[in-house]
């Protein structure tokens, strides 16, 4: 088997992540620019519910069939997102799915409904 993660690649990505994280901390904590963070706050206020929703939704999309052989997941990808190409279509599908999960979290946040354990 080919090694997927080399030590130099790990060091590079960790360093890049640290630079991005420090830039976000600088902008939000020191410059007090937090208007753009609400998008991420929605995920942070109901993380368990949004995670379970996404897992359940994907499972249901694979279980339900659009026709005799095709799952609803594959049908949605083939009829809506595949026209953008394999990689771009897959990215668009993932972004749309994430935005749908965010939308549910947004409505829960607006109604001040928070799922706690």
Coordinates of C-alpha atoms in Angstrom, one line a residue:
X1 CA 0.0 0.0 0.0
X2 CA 1.1 3.5 -0.8
X3 CA 1.6 5.8 2.1
X4 CA -1.2 8.5 2.0
X5 CA 0.2 10.9 4.5
X6 CA 3.9 11.7 4.5
X7 CA 5.5 13.4 7.5
X8 CA 6.3 16.5 5.4
X9 CA 2.8 16.8 4.2
X10 CA 1.4 16.5 7.7
X11 CA 3.8 19.2 8.9
X12 CA 2.8 21.5 6.0
X13 CA -0.9 21.1 6.6
X14 CA -0.6 21.5 10.4
X15 CA 1.4 24.7 9.8
X16 CA -1.1 26.0 7.3
X17 CA -3.9 25.2 9.8
X18 CA -2.1 27.1 12.5
X19 CA -1.7 30.1 10.3
X20 CA -5.4 30.1 9.4
X21 CA -6.5 29.6 13.0
X22 CA -4.2 32.4 14.2
X23 CA -5.6 34.7 11.5
X24 CA -9.2 33.9 12.5
X25 CA -8.4 34.5 16.2
X26 CA -6.7 37.8 15.4
X27 CA -9.6 39.1 13.3
X28 CA -12.3 38.0 15.7
X29 CA -10.7 38.6 19.1
X30 CA -8.4 41.6 18.5
X31 CA -10.1 43.4 15.7
X32 CA -13.6 42.5 16.9
X33 CA -14.8 41.7 13.4
X34 CA -17.5 39.1 14.2
X35 CA -20.3 39.9 11.8
X36 CA -19.3 37.1 9.4
X37 CA -19.1 34.4 12.2
X38 CA -22.9 33.8 12.6
X39 CA -22.8 31.2 9.8
X40 CA -20.4 29.1 11.9
X41 CA -22.2 29.9 15.2
X42 CA -25.3 28.1 13.9
X43 CA -23.3 24.9 13.6
X44 CA -21.8 25.4 17.1
X45 CA -25.1 25.9 18.9
X46 CA -26.7 22.6 17.8
X47 CA -23.7 20.4 16.7
X48 CA -25.2 17.1 17.9
X49 CA -28.5 17.7 16.3
X50 CA -27.0 18.8 13.0
X51 CA -24.6 15.9 13.0
X52 CA -27.4 13.4 13.6
X53 CA -29.6 15.1 11.0
X54 CA -26.9 14.8 8.4
X55 CA -26.2 11.1 9.2
X56 CA -29.9 10.3 9.2
X57 CA -30.6 12.2 6.0
X58 CA -27.8 10.5 4.1
X59 CA -29.0 7.1 5.3
X60 CA -32.5 7.8 4.2
X61 CA -31.3 9.1 0.8
X62 CA -29.6 5.8 0.3
X63 CA -32.5 3.7 1.6
X64 CA -35.3 5.3 -0.5
X65 CA -35.3 4.5 -4.2
X66 CA -36.1 6.9 -7.0
X67 CA -36.8 4.0 -9.2
X68 CA -36.2 0.2 -9.0
X69 CA -32.4 0.3 -9.0
X70 CA -31.4 3.9 -8.2
X71 CA -31.2 5.3 -4.7
X72 CA -32.5 8.8 -4.1
X73 CA -29.0 9.9 -3.3
X74 CA -27.6 8.8 -6.7
X75 CA -30.7 10.1 -8.5
X76 CA -30.3 13.6 -7.1
X77 CA -26.6 13.6 -8.0
X78 CA -27.2 12.3 -11.5
X79 CA -30.0 14.6 -12.4
X80 CA -29.0 17.8 -10.7
X81 CA -25.2 17.9 -10.0
X82 CA -23.5 15.6 -12.5
X83 CA -23.9 18.2 -15.2
X84 CA -21.2 20.2 -13.5
X85 CA -18.7 17.4 -13.9
X86 CA -17.5 14.7 -11.6
X87 CA -15.4 16.8 -9.2
X88 CA -17.4 20.0 -9.3
X89 CA -20.7 18.2 -9.2
X90 CA -19.6 16.3 -6.1
X91 CA -18.4 19.5 -4.4
X92 CA -21.7 21.3 -5.2
X93 CA -23.7 18.3 -3.9
X94 CA -21.8 18.4 -0.7
X95 CA -22.1 22.1 -0.3
X96 CA -25.9 22.0 -0.9
X97 CA -26.3 19.2 1.6
X98 CA -24.3 21.1 4.2
X99 CA -26.4 24.3 3.5
X100 CA -29.6 22.3 4.0
X101 CA -28.3 21.0 7.3
X102 CA -27.3 24.6 8.2
X103 CA -30.8 25.8 7.3
X104 CA -32.3 23.4 9.8
X105 CA -29.8 24.6 12.4
X106 CA -30.6 28.2 11.6
X107 CA -34.4 27.7 12.1
X108 CA -33.7 26.0 15.4
X109 CA -31.4 28.8 16.5
X110 CA -34.0 31.5 15.6
X111 CA -36.5 29.7 17.7
X112 CA -33.9 29.3 20.5
X113 CA -34.2 25.5 20.4
X114 CA -31.0 23.8 21.6
X115 CA -30.4 20.1 21.9
X116 CA -28.3 19.3 24.9
X117 CA -27.1 16.0 26.3

